GROMACS .gro file of C-alpha atoms in nm:
model
  116
    1MET     CA    1  -4.236  -1.518  -3.752
    2TRP     CA    2  -3.924  -1.411  -3.554
    3PRO     CA    3  -3.999  -1.524  -3.199
    4THR     CA    4  -3.670  -1.402  -3.052
    5LEU     CA    5  -3.722  -1.041  -3.158
    6THR     CA    6  -3.882  -0.788  -2.925
    7ARG     CA    7  -4.217  -0.662  -3.054
    8ILE     CA    8  -4.170  -0.285  -3.080
    9ALA     CA    9  -4.263  -0.025  -3.339
   10ILE     CA   10  -3.975   0.089  -3.558
   11ASP     CA   11  -4.022   0.452  -3.457
   12HIS     CA   12  -3.974   0.364  -3.089
   13ALA     CA   13  -3.695   0.111  -3.150
   14ILE     CA   14  -3.485   0.306  -3.400
   15ALA     CA   15  -3.611   0.650  -3.501
   16GLU     CA   16  -3.658   0.804  -3.156
   17PRO     CA   17  -3.326   0.685  -3.006
   18VAL     CA   18  -3.133   0.794  -3.315
   19ALA     CA   19  -3.305   1.135  -3.311
   20ALA     CA   20  -3.232   1.177  -2.939
   21ALA     CA   21  -2.864   1.108  -3.008
   22GLY     CA   22  -2.857   1.377  -3.276
   23GLY     CA   23  -2.841   1.132  -3.564
   24VAL     CA   24  -3.135   1.272  -3.762
   25ALA     CA   25  -3.131   1.557  -4.012
   26VAL     CA   26  -3.425   1.733  -4.172
   27VAL     CA   27  -3.396   1.848  -4.530
   28PRO     CA   28  -3.664   2.074  -4.676
   29ALA     CA   29  -3.830   1.923  -4.982
   30THR     CA   30  -4.147   1.949  -5.183
   31PHE     CA   31  -4.302   1.613  -5.260
   32GLU     CA   32  -4.616   1.422  -5.181
   33TRP     CA   33  -4.607   1.194  -4.876
   34HIS     CA   34  -4.810   0.877  -4.839
   35ASP     CA   35  -4.801   0.658  -4.533
   36VAL     CA   36  -4.852   0.318  -4.692
   37GLY     CA   37  -4.942   0.134  -4.373
   38ASP     CA   38  -5.207  -0.108  -4.495
   39PHE     CA   39  -5.357  -0.269  -4.804
   40ASP     CA   40  -5.621   0.005  -4.836
   41SER     CA   41  -5.347   0.268  -4.870
   42LEU     CA   42  -5.158   0.049  -5.115
   43ALA     CA   43  -5.470  -0.001  -5.327
   44GLU     CA   44  -5.543   0.371  -5.330
   45LEU     CA   45  -5.191   0.456  -5.444
   46SER     CA   46  -5.198   0.179  -5.705
   47GLY     CA   47  -5.486   0.346  -5.886
   48VAL     CA   48  -5.756   0.092  -5.803
   49ALA     CA   49  -6.077   0.217  -5.954
   50GLY     CA   50  -6.321   0.008  -6.154
   51THR     CA   51  -6.075  -0.270  -6.224
   52ALA     CA   52  -5.859  -0.507  -6.022
   53VAL     CA   53  -5.497  -0.417  -5.960
   54SER     CA   54  -5.237  -0.687  -5.913
   55ILE     CA   55  -4.893  -0.648  -5.759
   56HIS     CA   56  -4.604  -0.894  -5.772
   57ARG     CA   57  -4.804  -1.171  -5.941
   58THR     CA   58  -4.728  -1.424  -6.210
   59ALA     CA   59  -5.088  -1.528  -6.273
   60PRO     CA   60  -5.392  -1.346  -6.410
   61VAL     CA   61  -5.654  -1.165  -6.202
   62GLY     CA   62  -6.016  -1.129  -6.298
   63ALA     CA   63  -6.294  -0.924  -6.145
   64VAL     CA   64  -6.665  -0.961  -6.213
   65GLY     CA   65  -6.884  -0.703  -6.042
   66ALA     CA   66  -6.597  -0.636  -5.800
   67ALA     CA   67  -6.472  -0.278  -5.820
   68GLY     CA   68  -6.156  -0.167  -5.642
   69ALA     CA   69  -5.997  -0.509  -5.592
   70LEU     CA   70  -5.629  -0.551  -5.499
   71VAL     CA   71  -5.446  -0.883  -5.540
   72VAL     CA   72  -5.089  -0.916  -5.411
   73GLY     CA   73  -4.847  -1.201  -5.476
   74GLY     CA   74  -4.921  -1.551  -5.587
   75THR     CA   75  -4.897  -1.792  -5.874
   76LYS     CA   76  -5.256  -1.912  -5.908
   77PRO     CA   77  -5.522  -1.732  -6.114
   78VAL     CA   78  -5.763  -1.533  -5.896
   79VAL     CA   79  -6.115  -1.425  -5.986
   80ILE     CA   80  -6.313  -1.201  -5.752
   81VAL     CA   81  -6.688  -1.206  -5.804
   82GLY     CA   82  -6.927  -0.957  -5.645
   83VAL     CA   83  -6.697  -0.830  -5.367
   84ASP     CA   84  -6.614  -0.461  -5.400
   85ASP     CA   85  -6.283  -0.343  -5.252
   86ALA     CA   86  -6.160  -0.701  -5.204
   87VAL     CA   87  -5.802  -0.764  -5.098
   88VAL     CA   88  -5.642  -1.102  -5.170
   89VAL     CA   89  -5.283  -1.164  -5.060
   90GLU     CA   90  -5.110  -1.492  -5.137
   91SER     CA   91  -4.782  -1.583  -4.969
   92ASP     CA   92  -4.595  -1.909  -4.917
   93GLU     CA   93  -4.742  -1.935  -4.565
   94ALA     CA   94  -5.107  -1.833  -4.608
   95LEU     CA   95  -5.385  -1.680  -4.813
   96LEU     CA   96  -5.547  -1.361  -4.683
   97VAL     CA   97  -5.889  -1.255  -4.809
   98THR     CA   98  -6.041  -0.934  -4.675
   99VAL     CA   99  -6.187  -0.602  -4.783
  100ARG     CA  100  -6.007  -0.270  -4.786
  101SER     CA  101  -6.214  -0.131  -4.498
  102ALA     CA  102  -6.080  -0.411  -4.272
  103ALA     CA  103  -5.718  -0.367  -4.379
  104GLN     CA  104  -5.607  -0.253  -4.033
  105ARG     CA  105  -5.719  -0.589  -3.887
  106VAL     CA  106  -5.450  -0.796  -4.061
  107LYS     CA  107  -5.260  -0.831  -3.733
  108ASP     CA  108  -5.576  -0.983  -3.578
  109ALA     CA  109  -5.594  -1.228  -3.868
  110SER     CA  110  -5.239  -1.343  -3.808
  111ALA     CA  111  -5.310  -1.396  -3.439
  112SER     CA  112  -5.620  -1.602  -3.523
  113LEU     CA  113  -5.404  -1.857  -3.707
  114GLU     CA  114  -5.182  -1.900  -3.402
  115THR     CA  115  -5.482  -2.004  -3.192
  116ALA     CA  116  -5.644  -2.223  -3.456
   0.00000   0.00000   0.00000
């Protein structure tokens, strides 16, 4: 997407150098922490249970025999039939269809389009 940028994790690129320079403070607090690093985590926090959850959509979502579905983005109606824990993500560039257990493989999916 941004070919001129160096591929490096944000913690290595920003957090660690800033901490080493003394630019990080720790403040005690009591709150729940969730590392929302993939669509499975997002679905869990969104309260996906027996029904489909949609985020940032302008079109309806239906689920038939498909518990725990998450649908993100998009303007077309989506119906998921018989696929538990489905994840459907619509963007301007592509449509991603996976299941929550494979959510960590999204980077592989992106790479597969580059070679197609």
